[in-house]
PDB file of C-alpha atoms in Angstrom:
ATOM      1  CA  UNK A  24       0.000   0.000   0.000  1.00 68.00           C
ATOM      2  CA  UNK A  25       3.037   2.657   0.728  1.00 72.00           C
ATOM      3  CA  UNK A  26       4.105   2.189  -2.879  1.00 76.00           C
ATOM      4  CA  UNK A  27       0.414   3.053  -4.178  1.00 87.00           C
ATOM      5  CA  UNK A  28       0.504   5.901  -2.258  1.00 90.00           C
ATOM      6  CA  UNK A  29       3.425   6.946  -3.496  1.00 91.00           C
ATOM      7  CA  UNK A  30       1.853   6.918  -7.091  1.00 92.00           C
ATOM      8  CA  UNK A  31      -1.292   8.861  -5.851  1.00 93.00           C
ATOM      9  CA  UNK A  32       1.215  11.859  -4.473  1.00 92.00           C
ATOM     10  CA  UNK A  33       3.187  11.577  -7.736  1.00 93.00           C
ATOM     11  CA  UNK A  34      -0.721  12.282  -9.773  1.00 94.00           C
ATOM     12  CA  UNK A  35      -1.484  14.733  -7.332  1.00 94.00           C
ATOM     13  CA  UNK A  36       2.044  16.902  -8.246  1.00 93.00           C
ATOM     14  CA  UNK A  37       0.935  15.802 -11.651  1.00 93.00           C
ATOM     15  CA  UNK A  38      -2.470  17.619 -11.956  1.00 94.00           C
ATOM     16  CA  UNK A  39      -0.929  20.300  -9.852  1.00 94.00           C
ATOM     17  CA  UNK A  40       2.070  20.766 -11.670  1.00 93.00           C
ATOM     18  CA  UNK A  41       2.790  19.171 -14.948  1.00 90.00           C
ATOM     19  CA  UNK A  42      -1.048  18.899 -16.178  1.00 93.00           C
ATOM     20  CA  UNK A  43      -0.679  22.638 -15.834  1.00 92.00           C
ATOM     21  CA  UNK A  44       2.256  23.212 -17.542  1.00 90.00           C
ATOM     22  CA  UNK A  45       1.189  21.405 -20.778  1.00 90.00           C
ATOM     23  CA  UNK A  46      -2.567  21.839 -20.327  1.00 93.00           C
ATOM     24  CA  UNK A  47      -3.215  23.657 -23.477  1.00 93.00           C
ATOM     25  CA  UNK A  48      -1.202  21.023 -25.275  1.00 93.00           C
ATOM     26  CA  UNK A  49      -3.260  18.499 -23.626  1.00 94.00           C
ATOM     27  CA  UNK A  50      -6.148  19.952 -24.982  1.00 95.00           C
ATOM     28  CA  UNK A  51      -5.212  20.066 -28.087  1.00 95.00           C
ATOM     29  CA  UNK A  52      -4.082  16.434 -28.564  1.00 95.00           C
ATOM     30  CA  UNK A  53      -7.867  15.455 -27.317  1.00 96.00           C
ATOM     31  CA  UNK A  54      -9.567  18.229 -29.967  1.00 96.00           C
ATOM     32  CA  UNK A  55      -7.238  17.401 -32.912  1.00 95.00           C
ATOM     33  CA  UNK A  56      -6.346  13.684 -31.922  1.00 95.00           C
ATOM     34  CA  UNK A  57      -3.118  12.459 -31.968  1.00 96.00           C
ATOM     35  CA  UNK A  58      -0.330  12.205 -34.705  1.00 96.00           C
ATOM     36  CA  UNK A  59       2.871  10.800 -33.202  1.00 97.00           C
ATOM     37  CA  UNK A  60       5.744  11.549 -34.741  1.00 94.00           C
ATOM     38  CA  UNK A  61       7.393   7.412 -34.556  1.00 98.00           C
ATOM     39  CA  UNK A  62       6.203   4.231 -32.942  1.00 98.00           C
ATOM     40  CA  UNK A  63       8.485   2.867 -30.181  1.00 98.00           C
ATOM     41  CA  UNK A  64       9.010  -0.768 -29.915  1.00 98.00           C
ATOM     42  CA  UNK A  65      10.494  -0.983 -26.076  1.00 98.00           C
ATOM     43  CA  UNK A  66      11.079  -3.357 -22.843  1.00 98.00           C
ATOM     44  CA  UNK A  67       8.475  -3.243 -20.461  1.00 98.00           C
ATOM     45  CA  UNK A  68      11.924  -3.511 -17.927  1.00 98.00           C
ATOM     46  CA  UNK A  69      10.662  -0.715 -15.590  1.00 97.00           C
ATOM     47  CA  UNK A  70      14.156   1.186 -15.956  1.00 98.00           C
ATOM     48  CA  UNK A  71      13.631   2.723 -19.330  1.00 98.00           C
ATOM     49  CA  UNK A  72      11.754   5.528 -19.679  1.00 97.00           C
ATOM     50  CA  UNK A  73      10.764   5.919 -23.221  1.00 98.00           C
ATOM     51  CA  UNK A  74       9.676   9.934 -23.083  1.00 96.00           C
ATOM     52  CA  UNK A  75      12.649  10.406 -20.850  1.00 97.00           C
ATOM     53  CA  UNK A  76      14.974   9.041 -22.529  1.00 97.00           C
ATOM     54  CA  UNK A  77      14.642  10.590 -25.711  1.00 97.00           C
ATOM     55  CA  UNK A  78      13.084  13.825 -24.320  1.00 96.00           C
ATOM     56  CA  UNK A  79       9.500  13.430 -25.836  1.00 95.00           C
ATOM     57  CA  UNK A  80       6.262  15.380 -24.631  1.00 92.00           C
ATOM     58  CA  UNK A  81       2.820  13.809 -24.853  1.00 93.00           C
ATOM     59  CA  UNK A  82       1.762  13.061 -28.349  1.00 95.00           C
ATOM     60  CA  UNK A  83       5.132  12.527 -30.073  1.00 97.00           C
ATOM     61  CA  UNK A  84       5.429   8.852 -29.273  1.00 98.00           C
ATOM     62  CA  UNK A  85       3.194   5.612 -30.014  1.00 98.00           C
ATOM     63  CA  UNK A  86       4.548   3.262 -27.639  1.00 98.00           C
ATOM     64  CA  UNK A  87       4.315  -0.241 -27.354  1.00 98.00           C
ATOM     65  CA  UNK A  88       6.362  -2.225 -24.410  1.00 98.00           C
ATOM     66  CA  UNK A  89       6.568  -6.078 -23.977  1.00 98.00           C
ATOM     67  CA  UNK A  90       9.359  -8.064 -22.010  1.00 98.00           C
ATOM     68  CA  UNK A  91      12.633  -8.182 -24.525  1.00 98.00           C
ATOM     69  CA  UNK A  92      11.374  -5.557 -27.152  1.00 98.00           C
ATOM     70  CA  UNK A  93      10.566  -8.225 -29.555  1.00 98.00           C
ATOM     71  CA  UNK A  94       8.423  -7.968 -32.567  1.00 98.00           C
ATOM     72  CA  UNK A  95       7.375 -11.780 -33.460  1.00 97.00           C
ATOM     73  CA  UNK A  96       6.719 -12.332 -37.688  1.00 97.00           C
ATOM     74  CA  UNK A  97       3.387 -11.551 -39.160  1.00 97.00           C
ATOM     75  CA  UNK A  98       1.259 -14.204 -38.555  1.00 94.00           C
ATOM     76  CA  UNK A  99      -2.062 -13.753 -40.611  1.00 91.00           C
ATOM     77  CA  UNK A 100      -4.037 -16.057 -38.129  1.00 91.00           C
ATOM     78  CA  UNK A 101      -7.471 -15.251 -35.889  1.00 84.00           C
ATOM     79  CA  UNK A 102      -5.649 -14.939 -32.332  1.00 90.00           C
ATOM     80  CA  UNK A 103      -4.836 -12.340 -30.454  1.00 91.00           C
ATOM     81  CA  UNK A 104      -1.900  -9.942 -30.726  1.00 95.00           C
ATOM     82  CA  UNK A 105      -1.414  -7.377 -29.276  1.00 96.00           C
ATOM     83  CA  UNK A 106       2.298  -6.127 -30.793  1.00 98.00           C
ATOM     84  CA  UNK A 107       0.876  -6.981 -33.896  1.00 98.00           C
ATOM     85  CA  UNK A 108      -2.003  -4.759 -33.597  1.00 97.00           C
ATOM     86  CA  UNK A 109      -0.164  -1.790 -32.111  1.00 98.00           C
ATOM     87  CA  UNK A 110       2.315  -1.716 -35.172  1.00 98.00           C
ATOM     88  CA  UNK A 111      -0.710  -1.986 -37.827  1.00 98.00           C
ATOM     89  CA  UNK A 112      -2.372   0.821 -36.158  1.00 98.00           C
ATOM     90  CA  UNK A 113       0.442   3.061 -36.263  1.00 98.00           C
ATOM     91  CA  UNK A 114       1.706   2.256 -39.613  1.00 98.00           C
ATOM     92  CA  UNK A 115      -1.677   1.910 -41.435  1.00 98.00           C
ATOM     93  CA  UNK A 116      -4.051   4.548 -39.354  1.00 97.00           C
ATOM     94  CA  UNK A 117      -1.961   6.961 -37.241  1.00 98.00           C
ATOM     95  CA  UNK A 118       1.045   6.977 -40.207  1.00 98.00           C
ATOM     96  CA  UNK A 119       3.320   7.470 -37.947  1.00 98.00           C
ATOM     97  CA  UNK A 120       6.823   8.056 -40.558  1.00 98.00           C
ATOM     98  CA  UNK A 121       9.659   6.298 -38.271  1.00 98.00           C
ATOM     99  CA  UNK A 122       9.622   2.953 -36.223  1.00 98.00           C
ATOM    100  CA  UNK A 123      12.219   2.398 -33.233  1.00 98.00           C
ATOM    101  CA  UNK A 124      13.120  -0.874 -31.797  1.00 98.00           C
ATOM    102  CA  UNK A 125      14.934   0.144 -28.234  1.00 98.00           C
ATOM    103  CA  UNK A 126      16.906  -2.393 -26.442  1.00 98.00           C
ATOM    104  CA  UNK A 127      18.921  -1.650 -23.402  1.00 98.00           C
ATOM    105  CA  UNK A 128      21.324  -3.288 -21.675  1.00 98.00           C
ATOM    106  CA  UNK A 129      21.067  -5.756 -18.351  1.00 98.00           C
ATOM    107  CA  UNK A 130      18.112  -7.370 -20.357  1.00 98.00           C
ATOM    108  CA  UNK A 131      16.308  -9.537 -18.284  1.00 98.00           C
ATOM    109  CA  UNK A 132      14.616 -11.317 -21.799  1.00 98.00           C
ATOM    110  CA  UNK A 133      17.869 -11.969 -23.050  1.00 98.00           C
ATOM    111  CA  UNK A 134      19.209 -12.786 -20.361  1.00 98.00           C
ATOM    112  CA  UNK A 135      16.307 -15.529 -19.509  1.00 98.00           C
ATOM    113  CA  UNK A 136      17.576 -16.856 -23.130  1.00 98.00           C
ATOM    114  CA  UNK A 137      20.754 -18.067 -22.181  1.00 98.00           C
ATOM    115  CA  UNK A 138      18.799 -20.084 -19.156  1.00 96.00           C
ATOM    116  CA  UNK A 139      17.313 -23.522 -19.062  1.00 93.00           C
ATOM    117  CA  UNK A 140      13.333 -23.291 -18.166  1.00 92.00           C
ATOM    118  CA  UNK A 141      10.812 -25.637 -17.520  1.00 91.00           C
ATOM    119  CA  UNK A 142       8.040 -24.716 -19.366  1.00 90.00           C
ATOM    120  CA  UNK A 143       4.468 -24.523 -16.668  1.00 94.00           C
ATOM    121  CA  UNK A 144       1.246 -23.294 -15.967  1.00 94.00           C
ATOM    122  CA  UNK A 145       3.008 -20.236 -14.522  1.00 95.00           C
ATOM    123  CA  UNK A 146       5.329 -19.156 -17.064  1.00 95.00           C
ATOM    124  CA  UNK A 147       3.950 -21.097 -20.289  1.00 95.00           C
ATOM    125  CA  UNK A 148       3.259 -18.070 -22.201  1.00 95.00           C
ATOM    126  CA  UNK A 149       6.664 -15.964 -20.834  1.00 96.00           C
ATOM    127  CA  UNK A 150       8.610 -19.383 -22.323  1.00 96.00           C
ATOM    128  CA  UNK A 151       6.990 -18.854 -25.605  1.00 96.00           C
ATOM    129  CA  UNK A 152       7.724 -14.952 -26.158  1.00 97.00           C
ATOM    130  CA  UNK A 153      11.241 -15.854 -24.967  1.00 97.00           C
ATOM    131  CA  UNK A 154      11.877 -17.678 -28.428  1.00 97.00           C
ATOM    132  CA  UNK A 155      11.845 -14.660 -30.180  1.00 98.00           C
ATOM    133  CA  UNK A 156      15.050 -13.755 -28.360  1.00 98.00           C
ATOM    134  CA  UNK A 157      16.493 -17.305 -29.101  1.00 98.00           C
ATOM    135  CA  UNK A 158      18.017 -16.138 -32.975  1.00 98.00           C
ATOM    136  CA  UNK A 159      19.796 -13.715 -31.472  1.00 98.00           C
ATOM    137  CA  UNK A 160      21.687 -15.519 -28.688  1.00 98.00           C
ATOM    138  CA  UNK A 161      22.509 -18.695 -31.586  1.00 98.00           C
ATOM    139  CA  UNK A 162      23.963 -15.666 -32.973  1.00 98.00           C
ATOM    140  CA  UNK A 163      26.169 -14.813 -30.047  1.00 98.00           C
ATOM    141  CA  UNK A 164      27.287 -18.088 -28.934  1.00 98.00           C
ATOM    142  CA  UNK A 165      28.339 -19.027 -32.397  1.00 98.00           C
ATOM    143  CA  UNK A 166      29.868 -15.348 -33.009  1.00 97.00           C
ATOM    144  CA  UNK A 167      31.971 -15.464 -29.455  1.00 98.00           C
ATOM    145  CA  UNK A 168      32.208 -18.874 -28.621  1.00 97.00           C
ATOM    146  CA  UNK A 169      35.288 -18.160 -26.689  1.00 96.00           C
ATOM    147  CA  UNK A 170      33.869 -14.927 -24.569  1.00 97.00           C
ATOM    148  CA  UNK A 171      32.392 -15.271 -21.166  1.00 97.00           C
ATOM    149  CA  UNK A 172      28.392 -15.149 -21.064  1.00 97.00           C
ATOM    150  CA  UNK A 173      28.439 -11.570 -20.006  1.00 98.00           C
ATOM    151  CA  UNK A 174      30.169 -10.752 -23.222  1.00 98.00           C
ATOM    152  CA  UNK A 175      27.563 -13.327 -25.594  1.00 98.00           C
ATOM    153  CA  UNK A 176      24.578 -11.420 -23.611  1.00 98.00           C
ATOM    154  CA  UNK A 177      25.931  -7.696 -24.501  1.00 98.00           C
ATOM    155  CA  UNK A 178      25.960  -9.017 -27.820  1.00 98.00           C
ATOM    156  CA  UNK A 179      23.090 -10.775 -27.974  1.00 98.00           C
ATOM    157  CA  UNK A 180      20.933  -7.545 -27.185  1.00 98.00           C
ATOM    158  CA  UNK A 181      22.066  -5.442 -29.575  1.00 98.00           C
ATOM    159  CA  UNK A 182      22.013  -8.312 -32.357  1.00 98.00           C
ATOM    160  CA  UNK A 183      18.218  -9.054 -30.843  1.00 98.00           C
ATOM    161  CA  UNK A 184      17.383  -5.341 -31.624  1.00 98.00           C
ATOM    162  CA  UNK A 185      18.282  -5.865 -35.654  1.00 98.00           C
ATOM    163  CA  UNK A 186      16.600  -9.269 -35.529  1.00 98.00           C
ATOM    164  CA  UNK A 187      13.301  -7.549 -34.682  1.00 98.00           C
ATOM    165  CA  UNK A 188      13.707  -4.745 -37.466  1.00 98.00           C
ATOM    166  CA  UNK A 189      13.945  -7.754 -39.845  1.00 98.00           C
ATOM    167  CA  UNK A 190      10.794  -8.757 -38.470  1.00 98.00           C
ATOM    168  CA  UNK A 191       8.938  -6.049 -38.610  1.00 98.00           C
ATOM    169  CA  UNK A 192       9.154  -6.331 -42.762  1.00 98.00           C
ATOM    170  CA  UNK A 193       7.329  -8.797 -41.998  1.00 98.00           C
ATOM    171  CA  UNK A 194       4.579  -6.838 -42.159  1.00 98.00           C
ATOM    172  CA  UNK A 195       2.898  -6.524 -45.597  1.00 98.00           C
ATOM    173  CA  UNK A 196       1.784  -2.651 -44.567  1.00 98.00           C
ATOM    174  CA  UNK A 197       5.409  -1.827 -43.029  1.00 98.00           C
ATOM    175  CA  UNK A 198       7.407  -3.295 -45.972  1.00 98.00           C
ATOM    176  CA  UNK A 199       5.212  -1.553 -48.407  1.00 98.00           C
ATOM    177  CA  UNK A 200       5.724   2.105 -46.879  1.00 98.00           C
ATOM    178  CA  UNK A 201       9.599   1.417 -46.265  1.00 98.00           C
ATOM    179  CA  UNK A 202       9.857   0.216 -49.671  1.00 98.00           C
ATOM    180  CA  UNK A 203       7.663   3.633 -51.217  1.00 98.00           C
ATOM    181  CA  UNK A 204       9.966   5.279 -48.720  1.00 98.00           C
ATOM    182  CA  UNK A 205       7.421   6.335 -46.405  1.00 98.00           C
ATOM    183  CA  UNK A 206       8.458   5.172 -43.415  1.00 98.00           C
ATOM    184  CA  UNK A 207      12.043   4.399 -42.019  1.00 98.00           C
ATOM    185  CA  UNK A 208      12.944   2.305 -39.134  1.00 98.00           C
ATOM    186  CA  UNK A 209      15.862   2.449 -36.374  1.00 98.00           C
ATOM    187  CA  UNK A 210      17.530   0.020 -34.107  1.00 98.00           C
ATOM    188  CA  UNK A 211      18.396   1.216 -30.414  1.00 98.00           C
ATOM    189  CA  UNK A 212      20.483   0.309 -27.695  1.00 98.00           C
ATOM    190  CA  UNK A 213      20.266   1.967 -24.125  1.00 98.00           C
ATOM    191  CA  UNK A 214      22.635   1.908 -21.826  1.00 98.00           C
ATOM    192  CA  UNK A 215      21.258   2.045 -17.925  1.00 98.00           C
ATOM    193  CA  UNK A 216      24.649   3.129 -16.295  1.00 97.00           C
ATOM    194  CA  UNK A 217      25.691   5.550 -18.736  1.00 97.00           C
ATOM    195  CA  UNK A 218      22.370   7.152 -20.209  1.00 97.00           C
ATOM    196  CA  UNK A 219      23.604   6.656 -24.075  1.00 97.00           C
ATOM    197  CA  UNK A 220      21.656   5.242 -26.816  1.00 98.00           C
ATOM    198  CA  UNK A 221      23.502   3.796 -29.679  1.00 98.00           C
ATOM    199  CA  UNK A 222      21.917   3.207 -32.986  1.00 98.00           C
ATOM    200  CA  UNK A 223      22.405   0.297 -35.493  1.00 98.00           C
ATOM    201  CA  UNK A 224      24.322   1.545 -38.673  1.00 96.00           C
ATOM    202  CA  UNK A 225      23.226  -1.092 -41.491  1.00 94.00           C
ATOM    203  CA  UNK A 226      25.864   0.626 -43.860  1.00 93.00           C
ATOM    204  CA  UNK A 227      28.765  -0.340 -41.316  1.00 94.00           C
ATOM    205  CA  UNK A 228      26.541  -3.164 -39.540  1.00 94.00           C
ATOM    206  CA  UNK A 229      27.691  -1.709 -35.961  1.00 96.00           C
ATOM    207  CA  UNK A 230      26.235   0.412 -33.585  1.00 97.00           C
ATOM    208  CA  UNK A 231      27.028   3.852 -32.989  1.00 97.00           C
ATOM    209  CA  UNK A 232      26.519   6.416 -30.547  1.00 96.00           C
ATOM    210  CA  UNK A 233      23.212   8.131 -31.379  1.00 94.00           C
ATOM    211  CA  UNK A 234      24.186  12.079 -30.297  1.00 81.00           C
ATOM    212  CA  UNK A 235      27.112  11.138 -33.875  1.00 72.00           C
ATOM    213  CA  UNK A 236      24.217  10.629 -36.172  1.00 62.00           C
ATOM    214  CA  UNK A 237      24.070  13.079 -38.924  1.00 54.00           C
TER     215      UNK A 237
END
C-alpha cells in the first residue's frame, strides 16, 4: 500500500504541476487527436523511460512495451496480438513516418535466453515470447564462442534489436511504406549506467553512438 501511495502523491504533483504546464497542449491532442511523430518498440523492464529518454512530450510517441522488445513475424491467423495490432495501427491509421526498436542493456529477456526453463502453468506463455530472443543468442554463442556469457549477452541484445527490425518487414503494410519510402525504421540500444543510446548503422553493420548521427 506505501508504494500506491506513493503513485497517488506523484498524480497529485501531476495535476498540480505538470497537467498545468502542458494543459493547453493536452487539450489540443484530445480536440485534434493524436499524430505521433514514430512508434516505439520498447522493454516493459521498468528502468527505461521511453519519453525520458529521448526527451519526448505527450503526443510525439506511439509506444508499445513487452518483455525483450521483440516484434514476433506476421502471422495472418485469428488470435490475439497485441504487438501486432499496435504496429498496424500506427503504420496503417496513425502513419506514424519512423519505427524504433529500443533495447537496453542488463536485459532480463535476453538474459532468460541463455537459461534452461521448464516450461508450466506459470510461465507457459513468458517461455513462448522468450523464443523470439532465441536467434539472437545462436547468434552470439556461435559469433563469441570463446567470450564469457556476459560478453555473448551484450551481444546478444544489440544483435536481438536488428533481428526484430527484420521482423517487422514482416509486415505486408510496413514493408510496403519502407519500400515507397514512407516510413524508415531504427535500431536502439540503451545503456542504464551511462544514459547513451547507440543506434544500429546497417551501412557499417555496428552500432554507434546516437548524439554522432548526422
Amino acid at each position: 500500500m506505501k508504494k500506491i501511495s506513493e503513485f497517488e502523491k506523484g498524480h497529485q504533483y501531476f495535476r498540480s504541476v505538470k497537467f498545468k504546464k502542458n494543459e493547453e497542449r493536452f487539450k489540443k491532442l484530445v480536440e485534434e487527436g493524436q499524430s505521433p511523430r514514430a512508434l516505439f518498440i520498447g522493454c516493459s523492464d521498468s528502468r527505461v523511460m521511453p519519453a525520458m529518454i529521448t526527451g519526448s512530450g505527450p503526443g510525439d510517441l506511439f509506444i508499445v512495451r513487452n518483455i525483450g522488445n521483440f516484434v514476433p513475424p506476421f502471422s495472418p491467423d485469428n488470435d490475439f496480438h497485441a504487438t501486432a495490432a499496435a504496429i498496424e495501427y500506427a503504420v496503417t491509421h496513425l502513419e506514424v513516418s519512423d519505427i524504433i526498436v529500443c533495447g537496453h542493456s542488463d536485459c532480463g529477456a535476453i538474459k532468460a535466453c541463455f537459461e534452461a526453463h521448464e516450461p508450466n502453468e506459470d510461465n507457459i506463455h513468458t517461455i513462448k515470447w522468450l523464443q523470439l530472443g532465441e536467434p539472437a543468442r545462436d547468434m552470439a554463442r556461435r559469433s563469441l564462442p570463446e567470450d564469457s556469457l556476459q560478453a555473448q549477452r551484450d551481444f546478444a541484445e544489440r544483435a536481438s534489436v536488428v533481428f526484430q527490425l527484420e521482423n517487422l518487414l514482416s509486415y505486408p503494410p510496413v514493408r510496403k511504406r519502407v519500400d515507397a519510402g514512407t516510413l524508415f525504421l531504427h535500431g536502439w540500444h540503451y545503456d542504464l549506467a551511462t544514459g547513451e543510446i547507440t543506434y544500429f548503422d546497417e551501412m557499417e553493420l555496428e552500432f554507434k553512438p546516437l548524439g554522432d548521427k548526422v
